[in-house]
Amino acid sequence: MPEINSLYKKLANDGINNQCLQHSLQGLQQRLGKGALNLWNQLPDQQLRARAKENRMQTLEHLDLVLEELAKKIQARGGKVFFASTAEQANDYISKVARQHNVQTVVKGKSMTSAEIGIDKVLEDQGIEVVETDLGEYIVQLAEDTPSHIIAPCIHMDRYQISELFTQKLGIPASTDPPTLTQAARTTLRKKLLSADMGLTGCNLACAETGHITLVSNEGNIRMATTMPPVHVAIMGMERVVATLDEHKTLLQLLTRGASLQKLSTYVSFQGGPAASDGPDGPEEFHLVILDNGRSRILADPDFKEVLACIRCGACLNICPVYGRIGGHAYNSPYSGPIGAVITPLLDGINKHADLCKGETLCGACKDICPVENDLPRMLSLLREKLAHGDKNWDVQPSSLQERTMFTLWAWLIQHPRIYHATISLMGHLQHAWSNRAGMLDNLPGPASKWTRTRLLPAVAQKTFRKRWQEKLSKSKASRQQSGDQHE
Amino acid sequence: MTQQPTVSLFIQCLVDHMYPHVGEAMVNLFDRLDIPVTYPDGQTCCGQPAFNSGHRQSARKAALHFLQVFRDSEVIICPSGSCVHMVRHHYPQLFKDEPDLMQMAERIGDRTYELTEYLVDVLGVTDLGASFHAKTTYHDSCHLSRSLGIRRQPRALLSKVAGLELIEMENSDTCCGFGGTFSIHYPEISTAMVDEKLRTILATGAEYVTGCDISCLMHIQGRAQKRNLPVQVVHIAEILSHQGEADHAGNK
Ligand code: SF4
């Protein structure tokens, strides 16, 4: 049975037909995608990205030790560290902390890991109010929507839609002026930030040498969310850690450049524990949740380990020609674009997300732009291999027996040139019914209709190159013979 | 001048069956350069469609066949960047656990060149005495430009074609959306991509779009003709082999 996870196609179509989204994506890719490529070309140190990757891979090599060091340093300052194997464990832990502190309101900093574990819903089900404080995330939350870009969550909405939303939900007078809208959000959010009982953030980077986590933002919301509420809980994917401050420096440079062409974001917050007598800044309690949730399995597979080097800058979304047409919702995951197409199946099931593995052209643009030179096309190709042949380690069932049979037959033909050419020539004879005057085929039946519905297909030539070559050979032989005869 | 090694043509399956004149154009070019050409019979397909679809066992069989057919070739020249990429970069992956075959694949990979790469980088020619009187734009296909790094060579060749006005399109290296079986499995996405490509092509006002990969050109042509758009495709080999006045190479 052909396996079609039609949701991807359906959502992709919605994206393609959404004019507003198309307009935003065009702008995003023109500015950020091209911009990042230019930045990399202008880096004075052209080896920087390769070295950063090397460092990342080295750290991943002994990730357990590096994480242990990070945890120790944070604990030494009175911070609490929890290793969560699964999303459920992470959610339970965070819920428990919330209960202990009788939390009514949680303010959030933008975090994809929090979306991965689905913590919002878990907290809301306990009657806790959860408020996003990143402007884009806040808009998406108000709209009861999901982010469509890992850095620019509401890229799919324009200011007219946002204006309508704000009038409806915040009760402000209609305005499409971005500063006015931002101010309205700011006023509401500030109140929440000042009164919340818990701040919940992600973690862009963590550094074992210093025992800190690092959060970048341009709105200042992170700084407030991590310092105003009495409790700060940060969730980090376990691969986010780097070993040394030196490595941290390089990655921070690459992260903000890749994400938004900035040498440095407006704010960089470092959190390494609760406020102390000698350092009064910070929350009363600091918790770091280090999440596995499938990452160990990726780490253990040399083919895919590389994907854990990702610093989630989103640059690959800004250049991908598929993302550029379909937008982020099609991926149906907190992680969209090329990185999402690789990490989502690995974290959440390869069969389940077969369309993400197959729905790209492997053009390689993501590899070129990635600050850590991740070879996503290579990994997509390997994911497809698992789908084609099945894989026990990854619990993958072969996805389409029909396709497999077709390729087996095809491979046999490839190895039998005579029959191969005869088959093609037979197709050439059968094609006339669909051929137009210019020798192009239209309205083909069966699977070929998927091509010809939107495109014409050139007909099989009456004389293939192979035939023409054979004729040329026999002609030149004949003429050689002729001139030979004359010389005799 | 020392005798150049005999060139073995590796004619991509789409060229063989649908665009045979592209192969003939290559033969003309090498004839013009006085370079002996041969066409190893028995060649079929490099295996790329299977590889990209994840069917590596089938791709491996195709690769074995290819190695067999081109075993004795001195240099192998192909009018398609993605097929060269397949042989050079993916064959070694297919044989990673079979040292003998791996070595053979690597050796053959080293002797396999894309047409413009061979002309410019190995033979050192850019002027082939061609003429093509038309405004033309150039599409950088993905594997050719990104994996093989071939961007300069086709442009160097086109710059020497009499009468040809090269007008660069915006985002010339953005994928056309073909992607092999992707174009059939995800026709809507694929079509949206080629429409974007056509937008940038049409914006140049060029009459022709050329490139080094017939698969992308086939995709662009198929969509352009379905929409009756005023642009034609022509493979770079056809331009380079074309001589004489206004009579352009056509897709007959
Ligand atoms: S894969 Fe590379 S480009 Fe994409 S988000 Fe990760 S680090 Fe950024």
XYZ file of C-alpha atoms and ligand atoms in Angstrom:
748
model
C 0.000 0.000 0.000
C 1.484 3.341 -0.925
C 2.059 5.176 2.293
C 0.924 8.753 2.094
C 1.150 10.954 5.092
C -1.125 13.386 3.363
C -1.003 15.927 6.149
C 2.330 17.243 4.905
C 1.001 17.620 1.391
C -2.189 19.216 2.572
C -0.442 21.700 4.829
C 2.172 22.364 2.154
C -0.618 23.192 -0.282
C -2.204 25.521 2.224
C 1.127 27.282 2.496
C 1.628 27.506 -1.251
C -1.806 29.056 -1.665
C -1.424 31.516 1.192
C -0.504 34.813 -0.473
C 0.399 36.539 2.753
C 2.750 33.740 3.726
C 4.311 33.678 0.274
C 5.035 37.362 0.494
C 6.659 37.055 3.926
C 8.704 34.030 2.961
C 10.039 35.782 -0.087
C 11.179 38.719 2.033
C 12.623 36.474 4.727
C 14.670 34.426 2.308
C 15.854 37.393 0.288
C 17.077 39.198 3.354
C 18.175 36.614 5.890
C 19.072 33.722 3.635
C 21.187 35.683 1.248
C 22.495 37.818 4.077
C 23.848 34.866 6.023
C 25.595 33.449 2.974
C 27.220 36.838 2.425
C 28.282 36.996 6.054
C 29.974 33.624 5.830
C 31.752 34.663 2.662
C 33.027 37.780 4.388
C 34.203 36.105 7.591
C 37.851 37.030 8.011
C 38.461 33.520 9.272
C 37.119 31.190 6.612
C 37.861 28.160 8.770
C 35.688 29.365 11.634
C 32.662 27.277 10.723
C 34.659 24.132 10.129
C 36.409 24.568 13.466
C 33.154 25.210 15.262
C 31.828 21.974 13.824
C 34.926 20.103 14.876
C 34.520 21.409 18.416
C 30.865 20.473 18.452
C 31.644 16.945 17.368
C 34.395 16.640 19.969
C 32.048 17.741 22.714
C 29.414 15.297 21.540
C 32.068 12.603 21.750
C 32.051 12.844 25.568
C 28.782 14.555 26.137
C 28.124 12.699 29.386
C 31.234 14.148 31.019
C 30.587 17.634 29.754
C 27.021 17.564 31.048
C 28.192 16.275 34.380
C 30.578 19.164 34.704
C 27.868 21.644 33.789
C 25.533 20.139 36.364
C 28.176 20.159 39.096
C 29.010 23.803 38.598
C 25.374 24.826 38.654
C 24.643 22.722 41.707
C 27.646 24.219 43.481
C 25.946 27.591 43.145
C 22.731 26.235 44.567
C 20.989 25.596 41.274
C 18.998 22.408 40.779
C 19.639 20.152 37.803
C 17.295 17.441 36.581
C 18.089 14.939 33.854
C 14.888 13.982 32.047
C 14.954 10.903 29.850
C 11.560 11.601 28.383
C 9.216 14.491 27.759
C 6.942 13.063 30.417
C 9.659 13.118 33.062
C 10.486 16.705 32.181
C 6.853 17.735 32.367
C 6.357 15.981 35.696
C 9.381 17.679 37.148
C 8.356 21.146 36.000
C 4.798 20.581 37.227
C 6.126 19.519 40.594
C 8.237 22.657 40.903
C 5.202 24.738 39.945
C 3.071 23.044 42.558
C 5.697 23.468 45.256
C 5.692 27.193 44.649
C 1.978 27.443 44.196
C 2.533 28.963 40.792
C -0.432 30.735 39.168
C 1.286 32.357 36.204
C 4.248 31.234 34.126
C 6.008 33.633 31.766
C 7.868 31.947 28.968
C 10.876 32.822 26.905
C 10.848 31.467 23.396
C 11.724 27.775 23.518
C 11.265 25.052 20.954
C 12.235 22.404 23.464
C 9.250 23.441 25.558
C 7.054 22.887 22.513
C 8.736 19.528 21.920
C 7.687 18.274 25.352
C 4.308 20.026 25.263
C 4.700 21.637 28.686
C 2.237 24.479 28.041
C -0.710 22.173 27.858
C 0.446 20.207 30.891
C 0.627 23.371 32.994
C -2.599 24.796 31.637
C -4.393 21.578 32.492
C -3.405 22.267 36.093
C -5.040 25.658 35.933
C -1.796 27.571 35.494
C -1.744 30.520 33.131
C 1.095 30.290 30.616
C 2.117 33.448 28.792
C 4.632 33.679 25.966
C 6.708 36.835 26.222
C 8.582 36.782 22.927
C 6.490 39.055 20.718
C 6.210 36.580 17.862
C 5.403 33.695 20.186
C 2.892 35.863 22.031
C 1.090 36.678 18.800
C 1.008 33.014 17.831
C -0.279 32.114 21.284
C -3.032 34.736 21.158
C -4.049 33.431 17.743
C -4.128 29.873 19.156
C -1.786 28.979 16.339
C 1.650 27.341 16.181
C 4.981 28.907 15.187
C 5.953 28.558 11.545
C 9.632 29.446 11.855
C 12.054 28.538 14.593
C 13.303 32.104 14.994
C 10.449 34.143 13.514
C 7.398 32.303 14.860
C 4.685 34.481 13.315
C 6.253 34.989 9.913
C 3.029 33.634 8.407
C 0.987 36.589 9.704
C 0.985 40.163 8.476
C 0.278 43.294 10.449
C -3.328 43.433 9.295
C -3.990 40.031 10.771
C -2.100 40.974 13.913
C -4.065 44.196 14.191
C -7.338 42.320 14.008
C -6.103 39.817 16.560
C -5.013 42.497 19.012
C -8.260 44.405 18.677
C -10.130 41.226 19.409
C -7.982 39.813 22.192
C -6.408 42.854 23.802
C -9.269 45.214 23.137
C -7.085 47.943 21.669
C -8.343 50.359 19.006
C -7.635 49.066 15.491
C -4.180 49.981 14.233
C -1.831 48.488 11.679
C 1.107 50.521 12.840
C 3.779 48.057 14.036
C 5.137 50.273 16.864
C 1.605 50.811 18.193
C 0.945 47.078 18.095
C 4.250 46.308 19.754
C 3.528 48.846 22.465
C 0.164 47.222 23.153
C 1.797 43.832 23.553
C 4.512 45.338 25.688
C 2.060 46.896 28.107
C 0.233 43.621 28.611
C 3.369 41.531 28.806
C 5.124 43.804 31.246
C 2.340 43.316 33.767
C 2.620 39.567 33.365
C 6.391 39.626 33.631
C 6.242 41.653 36.844
C 3.661 39.460 38.517
C 4.523 35.939 37.325
C 5.533 33.238 39.774
C 7.744 31.307 37.436
C 9.867 31.993 34.376
C 10.197 29.141 31.903
C 12.812 29.403 29.174
C 14.810 27.315 26.801
C 18.553 27.473 26.484
C 20.516 28.514 23.416
C 23.868 27.346 24.659
C 25.309 26.044 27.888
C 28.938 26.142 28.885
C 30.418 23.455 31.084
C 33.616 25.340 31.853
C 31.730 28.198 33.500
C 28.544 26.392 34.472
C 26.169 28.790 32.767
C 23.364 28.651 30.320
C 23.098 31.340 27.697
C 19.971 32.894 26.239
C 19.904 35.366 23.390
C 17.082 37.758 22.648
C 16.372 41.072 21.048
C 13.410 42.126 23.105
C 14.680 41.979 26.663
C 11.865 39.651 27.610
C 14.262 36.863 28.452
C 16.115 39.018 30.924
C 12.891 39.801 32.703
C 11.510 36.280 32.545
C 14.696 34.899 34.064
C 15.096 37.444 36.849
C 11.736 38.861 37.909
C 9.806 35.725 38.925
C 11.018 33.953 42.065
C 11.602 30.713 40.173
C 13.359 30.197 36.846
C 13.187 26.852 35.084
C 15.265 26.399 31.935
C 14.817 23.419 29.633
C 17.693 22.417 27.433
C 18.130 19.673 24.893
C 21.103 17.732 26.206
C 23.203 18.537 23.128
C 23.077 22.291 23.695
C 26.159 22.231 25.939
C 29.675 23.201 24.919
C 32.798 22.289 26.828
C 34.789 25.487 26.908
C 34.241 29.211 26.990
C 36.284 29.474 23.828
C 33.931 27.143 21.994
C 31.030 29.081 23.469
C 32.382 32.319 22.066
C 32.609 30.945 18.549
C 29.164 29.416 18.611
C 27.549 32.546 19.989
C 29.047 34.520 17.125
C 27.775 31.995 14.630
C 24.358 31.690 16.242
C 23.356 35.349 16.113
C 24.846 35.823 12.667
C 23.094 32.765 11.281
C 19.807 33.609 12.944
C 19.505 37.315 12.286
C 22.721 38.606 10.699
C 23.670 40.200 14.024
C 27.208 40.234 15.334
C 25.563 39.922 18.699
C 21.948 39.939 19.761
C 20.660 42.940 21.728
C 20.600 40.899 24.923
C 22.656 37.928 25.977
C 21.646 36.511 29.349
C 23.836 34.163 31.345
C 22.221 32.146 34.112
C 24.180 29.900 36.377
C 22.146 29.599 39.548
C 19.906 31.480 41.974
C 20.687 34.889 43.406
C 23.337 34.674 46.077
C 24.475 36.904 48.901
C 27.461 38.020 46.845
C 25.430 38.305 43.649
C 21.918 39.532 44.312
C 20.735 39.273 40.699
C 18.663 36.337 39.630
C 15.725 34.274 40.831
C 15.368 32.735 44.267
C 15.434 29.305 42.700
C 17.010 28.119 39.493
C 16.261 24.770 37.858
C 17.876 23.342 34.774
C 16.062 20.481 33.060
C 18.376 18.600 30.727
C 16.305 16.695 28.214
C 17.175 13.515 26.375
C 13.845 12.498 24.792
C 15.448 10.482 21.983
C 18.728 12.340 21.693
C 20.815 9.485 23.103
C 19.671 7.263 20.296
C 20.763 9.879 17.768
C 24.063 10.311 19.567
C 24.710 6.591 19.392
C 24.268 6.448 15.636
C 27.360 7.685 13.797
C 25.225 8.421 10.735
C 23.063 10.942 12.557
C 25.168 12.188 15.443
C 26.080 15.176 13.323
C 22.592 16.600 13.568
C 23.186 17.214 17.274
C 25.806 19.802 16.320
C 22.921 22.053 15.249
C 22.657 25.324 17.148
C 19.053 25.988 16.008
C 19.851 29.239 14.305
C 17.194 28.731 11.664
C 19.455 29.769 8.809
C 18.628 26.638 6.852
C 14.972 27.662 6.795
C 15.957 30.979 5.328
C 17.494 29.412 2.248
C 15.586 26.182 1.707
C 13.580 26.389 -1.540
C 11.028 23.925 -0.179
C 10.494 25.787 3.091
C 10.401 28.960 1.016
C 7.335 27.679 -0.816
C 5.434 25.718 1.831
C 6.238 27.546 5.073
C 6.738 26.046 8.503
C 3.316 24.684 9.372
C 3.626 21.918 6.807
C 6.272 20.248 8.964
C 3.752 19.869 11.776
C 6.495 19.985 14.389
C 8.191 22.614 16.564
C 11.170 22.112 14.266
C 10.490 23.112 10.689
C 12.561 23.526 7.543
C 15.541 21.341 6.682
C 16.618 20.871 10.289
C 13.055 19.878 11.154
C 12.947 17.422 8.285
C 15.882 15.582 9.834
C 15.411 16.012 13.572
C 11.649 15.459 13.752
C 11.710 11.939 12.259
C 14.707 11.061 14.417
C 13.029 12.255 17.609
C 9.468 11.298 16.864
C 9.472 8.383 14.424
C 10.780 7.916 10.916
C 7.717 6.143 9.537
C 5.442 8.645 11.181
C 7.272 11.502 9.494
C 8.120 9.748 6.227
C 6.966 12.753 4.239
C 9.486 14.959 5.975
C 12.241 12.563 4.944
C 11.124 12.470 1.333
C 9.666 15.889 0.725
C 12.845 17.721 -0.319
C 14.994 17.888 -3.428
C 18.364 17.394 -1.664
C 19.559 20.575 -3.334
C 22.194 21.204 -0.673
C 21.442 24.873 0.043
C 20.976 24.108 3.752
C 24.398 22.574 3.971
C 25.995 25.654 2.461
C 24.379 28.061 4.850
C 24.656 26.082 8.073
C 27.026 27.767 10.544
C 28.209 24.346 11.677
C 28.177 22.884 8.174
C 25.648 20.197 8.957
C 25.156 17.894 6.018
C 21.389 17.613 6.229
C 20.949 16.255 2.664
C 23.227 13.354 3.538
C 21.072 12.556 6.538
C 17.828 12.915 4.585
C 19.188 10.466 2.075
C 19.993 8.020 4.877
C 16.530 8.435 6.366
C 15.105 7.526 2.972
C 17.300 4.469 2.929
C 15.772 3.367 6.212
C 12.305 3.897 4.794
C 13.180 1.967 1.660
C 14.747 -1.042 3.321
C 13.478 -0.882 6.889
C 15.730 -0.638 9.946
C 15.515 -2.535 13.199
C 17.611 -0.125 15.261
C 15.277 2.695 14.435
C 12.092 0.607 14.402
C 11.469 1.493 10.786
C 9.183 -0.566 8.573
C 9.806 -0.462 4.824
C 7.445 2.267 3.741
C 6.347 1.148 0.300
C 6.568 -2.341 -1.048
C 5.302 -1.134 -4.386
C 8.139 1.340 -4.740
C 10.643 -1.260 -3.675
C 9.389 -3.703 -6.307
C 9.550 -0.985 -8.906
C 13.148 -0.145 -8.128
C 14.144 -3.806 -8.012
C 12.694 -4.260 -11.463
C 14.321 -1.062 -12.607
C 17.715 -2.200 -11.310
C 17.332 -5.441 -13.208
C 16.589 -3.524 -16.403
C 19.607 -1.287 -15.835
C 21.771 -4.389 -15.833
C 20.198 -5.738 -19.016
C 20.776 -3.002 -21.580
C 19.020 -4.719 -24.487
C 15.789 -5.233 -22.626
C 16.158 -1.813 -21.060
C 16.394 -0.115 -24.431
C 13.614 -2.270 -25.849
C 11.353 -1.250 -22.967
C 12.014 2.429 -23.553
C 11.450 2.051 -27.251
C 8.157 0.284 -26.542
C 7.154 3.264 -24.416
C 8.109 5.427 -27.370
C 5.627 3.543 -29.524
C 2.842 3.776 -27.007
C 3.175 7.463 -26.348
C 1.610 8.866 -29.537
C -1.858 9.166 -28.076
C -0.605 11.798 -25.668
C 1.845 13.619 -27.867
C 1.247 17.198 -28.979
C 2.605 18.842 -32.107
C 5.821 19.953 -30.491
C 6.625 16.398 -29.431
C 5.644 16.984 -25.828
C 3.364 14.688 -23.864
C 0.352 15.919 -21.942
C -2.452 14.384 -19.864
C -0.595 11.128 -19.268
C -2.451 8.439 -17.320
C -1.467 6.769 -14.043
C 1.360 8.021 -11.873
C 2.739 10.041 -14.788
C -0.313 12.267 -14.503
C 1.265 13.679 -11.390
C 3.860 15.156 -13.678
C 1.678 16.172 -16.601
C -1.038 17.832 -14.564
C 1.223 20.849 -14.255
C 4.012 20.154 -16.730
C 4.520 18.727 -20.187
C 6.933 15.862 -20.652
C 9.199 15.481 -23.660
C 8.329 12.445 -25.737
C 10.774 9.584 -26.141
C 12.781 10.469 -29.226
C 12.160 8.426 -32.337
C 15.853 7.788 -32.511
C 17.710 7.621 -29.212
C 21.276 8.830 -28.945
C 22.412 5.244 -28.827
C 20.799 4.519 -32.193
C 22.197 7.694 -33.695
C 25.649 6.745 -32.480
C 25.384 3.280 -33.973
C 24.341 4.799 -37.293
C 27.213 7.249 -37.198
C 29.600 4.394 -36.509
C 28.322 2.279 -39.350
C 28.383 5.302 -41.666
C 31.961 6.133 -40.837
C 32.858 2.482 -41.203
C 31.210 2.440 -44.592
C 33.015 5.587 -45.695
C 36.320 4.241 -44.407
C 35.731 1.067 -46.331
C 34.824 3.071 -49.411
C 37.985 5.164 -49.266
C 39.900 1.962 -48.603
C 38.383 0.448 -51.751
C 39.392 3.478 -53.761
C 42.964 3.188 -52.595
C 43.239 -0.400 -53.596
C 50.061 19.001 -29.420
C 49.981 15.747 -27.558
C 47.125 13.459 -28.396
C 44.277 13.870 -25.921
C 42.934 10.695 -24.356
C 39.851 9.208 -25.925
C 36.703 10.546 -24.393
C 34.095 8.012 -23.360
C 30.664 9.533 -23.488
C 28.488 8.867 -20.508
C 25.119 9.878 -21.875
C 22.607 10.466 -19.124
C 19.489 8.360 -19.668
C 17.243 11.395 -20.210
C 19.594 12.668 -22.899
C 19.734 9.277 -24.544
C 15.968 8.920 -24.766
C 14.525 12.383 -24.815
C 17.245 14.804 -25.814
C 19.528 12.785 -28.127
C 20.587 15.959 -29.943
C 22.402 17.027 -26.748
C 24.554 13.930 -27.030
C 25.121 14.634 -30.712
C 26.147 18.172 -29.841
C 28.797 16.747 -27.539
C 30.089 14.487 -30.263
C 30.311 17.520 -32.580
C 32.251 19.446 -29.980
C 34.853 16.763 -29.514
C 35.073 16.215 -33.269
C 35.739 19.920 -33.638
C 38.487 19.685 -31.039
C 39.899 16.647 -32.790
C 39.491 14.529 -29.739
C 38.624 10.885 -30.251
C 35.236 9.951 -28.849
C 33.718 6.652 -28.011
C 30.392 5.543 -26.597
C 30.657 2.454 -24.440
C 27.688 0.377 -25.447
C 25.686 -1.186 -22.677
C 25.499 1.973 -20.581
C 22.106 2.615 -19.081
C 21.553 4.769 -15.976
C 23.934 5.742 -13.173
C 21.428 4.804 -10.480
C 20.703 8.246 -9.133
C 16.887 7.943 -9.015
C 17.157 4.860 -6.821
C 19.847 6.372 -4.613
C 17.919 9.558 -3.965
C 14.819 7.563 -3.156
C 16.718 5.598 -0.541
C 16.782 2.372 -2.547
C 20.481 1.904 -2.164
C 20.464 -1.799 -2.933
C 19.034 -1.050 -6.355
C 21.357 1.914 -6.779
C 24.287 -0.344 -5.954
C 23.326 -2.694 -8.769
C 23.185 0.194 -11.209
C 26.554 1.389 -9.943
C 28.086 -2.050 -10.427
C 26.825 -2.054 -13.973
C 28.288 1.379 -14.580
C 31.699 0.359 -13.218
C 31.623 -2.633 -15.507
C 30.722 -0.649 -18.616
C 33.258 2.126 -18.032
C 35.983 -0.075 -16.544
C 38.473 0.600 -19.328
C 37.586 4.204 -20.115
C 40.358 6.768 -19.884
C 38.121 9.735 -19.287
C 34.382 9.699 -18.909
C 32.458 12.812 -19.875
C 28.854 13.430 -19.003
C 26.478 16.237 -19.964
C 24.929 16.228 -16.486
C 26.290 17.516 -13.201
C 24.052 15.405 -11.031
C 25.126 12.149 -12.675
C 28.771 13.075 -12.216
C 28.011 13.897 -8.599
C 26.406 10.477 -8.255
C 29.468 8.681 -9.610
C 32.035 10.801 -7.834
C 30.427 11.238 -4.445
C 27.763 8.612 -3.964
C 29.355 5.524 -5.502
C 32.036 5.408 -2.795
C 29.242 5.517 -0.203
C 27.525 2.587 -1.855
C 30.666 0.474 -1.643
C 31.898 1.660 1.721
C 32.097 -1.892 3.056
C 33.657 -3.413 -0.053
C 37.265 -2.171 -0.344
C 37.950 -3.504 -3.856
C 34.813 -2.028 -5.358
C 35.317 1.130 -3.376
C 38.750 1.565 -4.879
C 37.405 0.915 -8.336
C 34.585 3.392 -7.782
C 37.007 6.039 -6.592
C 39.291 5.502 -9.553
C 36.405 5.773 -11.973
C 35.075 8.776 -10.098
C 38.427 10.518 -10.556
C 38.183 9.981 -14.301
C 34.592 11.163 -14.616
C 33.992 14.785 -15.552
C 31.089 17.020 -16.317
C 31.350 18.413 -19.853
C 32.103 22.082 -19.098
C 34.472 21.131 -16.317
C 36.459 18.951 -18.691
C 36.548 21.555 -21.430
C 37.679 24.419 -19.207
C 39.658 22.826 -16.398
C 41.282 19.913 -18.168
C 41.492 20.900 -21.826
C 41.872 24.590 -21.060
C 39.548 25.701 -23.859
C 36.845 28.283 -23.538
C 36.413 29.416 -27.129
C 34.834 26.700 -29.210
C 34.032 28.916 -32.148
C 30.350 28.745 -31.347
C 27.720 31.304 -32.156
C 24.281 31.633 -30.706
C 22.529 34.890 -31.310
C 20.152 35.179 -28.421
C 19.651 36.619 -24.981
C 20.297 33.707 -22.697
C 20.198 33.156 -18.968
C 22.005 30.415 -17.060
C 20.584 28.131 -14.362
C 23.093 26.765 -11.826
C 21.820 23.299 -11.080
C 22.225 22.126 -7.509
C 24.683 19.260 -7.545
C 26.710 20.873 -10.291
C 27.167 24.167 -8.489
C 27.185 23.125 -4.849
C 28.698 19.671 -4.825
C 31.002 19.886 -7.817
C 31.658 23.624 -7.468
C 31.092 24.210 -11.171
C 29.858 27.771 -11.708
C 32.730 29.521 -13.406
C 33.332 27.019 -16.207
C 29.992 27.213 -18.031
C 30.057 31.002 -17.788
C 33.576 31.125 -19.193
C 32.410 29.060 -22.144
C 29.250 31.076 -22.700
C 31.198 34.335 -22.604
C 33.051 33.241 -25.742
C 29.960 32.368 -27.747
C 29.472 34.900 -30.549
C 26.177 36.750 -30.361
C 25.175 35.334 -27.011
C 24.143 37.863 -24.436
C 24.265 36.278 -20.999
C 21.797 37.843 -18.598
C 22.152 36.499 -15.075
C 18.939 35.692 -13.260
C 18.349 36.375 -9.604
C 19.049 33.360 -7.360
C 20.462 31.409 -10.274
C 21.415 28.547 -7.958
C 18.016 28.090 -6.376
C 16.684 24.608 -7.028
C 14.196 24.282 -9.896
C 12.157 21.781 -7.895
C 12.837 18.722 -10.026
C 14.509 16.464 -7.476
C 13.908 13.227 -9.407
C 10.986 11.254 -8.007
C 10.251 14.236 -5.741
C 8.659 15.888 -8.765
C 6.115 13.064 -8.957
C 5.638 12.430 -5.246
C 5.189 16.098 -4.399
C 3.943 17.661 -7.632
C 2.428 20.734 -5.970
C 5.602 21.679 -4.120
C 7.728 20.855 -7.128
C 5.529 23.005 -9.367
C 5.548 25.913 -6.940
C 9.346 25.725 -6.999
C 9.638 25.698 -10.763
C 7.199 28.597 -10.962
C 9.511 30.595 -8.726
C 12.417 29.598 -10.957
C 10.466 30.711 -14.013
C 9.652 34.010 -12.354
C 13.354 34.786 -12.058
C 14.043 33.477 -15.557
C 11.333 35.603 -17.157
C 12.472 38.668 -15.254
C 15.706 38.607 -17.265
C 13.831 38.915 -20.550
C 15.991 36.144 -21.966
C 14.722 34.038 -24.857
C 16.641 30.988 -23.709
C 17.562 29.429 -20.436
C 20.543 27.126 -20.512
C 22.307 24.881 -18.058
C 24.451 21.787 -17.732
C 21.751 19.372 -16.535
C 18.983 18.253 -18.824
C 16.811 17.108 -15.923
C 16.411 20.647 -14.572
C 15.975 21.972 -18.087
C 13.318 19.364 -18.807
C 11.455 20.442 -15.707
C 11.695 24.117 -16.597
C 10.704 23.444 -20.192
C 7.788 21.231 -19.197
C 6.345 23.906 -16.950
C 7.085 26.806 -19.293
C 5.341 25.072 -22.175
C 2.372 24.047 -20.064
C 1.958 27.711 -19.174
C 2.834 28.917 -22.696
C 5.628 31.077 -21.376
C 7.943 32.785 -23.845
C 11.196 31.068 -22.949
C 12.928 28.043 -24.401
C 15.470 25.734 -22.881
C 18.700 24.682 -24.492
C 21.471 22.534 -23.061
C 24.864 24.203 -22.953
C 26.326 21.522 -25.242
C 23.873 22.582 -27.940
C 24.916 26.213 -27.635
C 28.589 25.340 -27.716
C 28.235 23.158 -30.775
C 26.061 25.656 -32.595
C 27.642 27.642 -35.409
C 26.275 29.984 -38.023
C 23.800 32.830 -37.874
C 20.394 33.288 -36.318
C 19.234 29.711 -36.731
C 19.257 28.568 -33.108
C 19.673 25.101 -31.825
C 16.209 23.775 -31.247
C 14.758 20.963 -29.288
C 13.803 18.790 -32.171
S 21.016 22.777 10.851
Fe 22.502 24.446 10.775
S 21.432 26.095 9.723
Fe 19.838 24.661 10.369
S 19.201 25.425 12.362
Fe 20.809 23.935 12.756
S 22.675 25.131 12.880
Fe 21.155 26.443 11.923
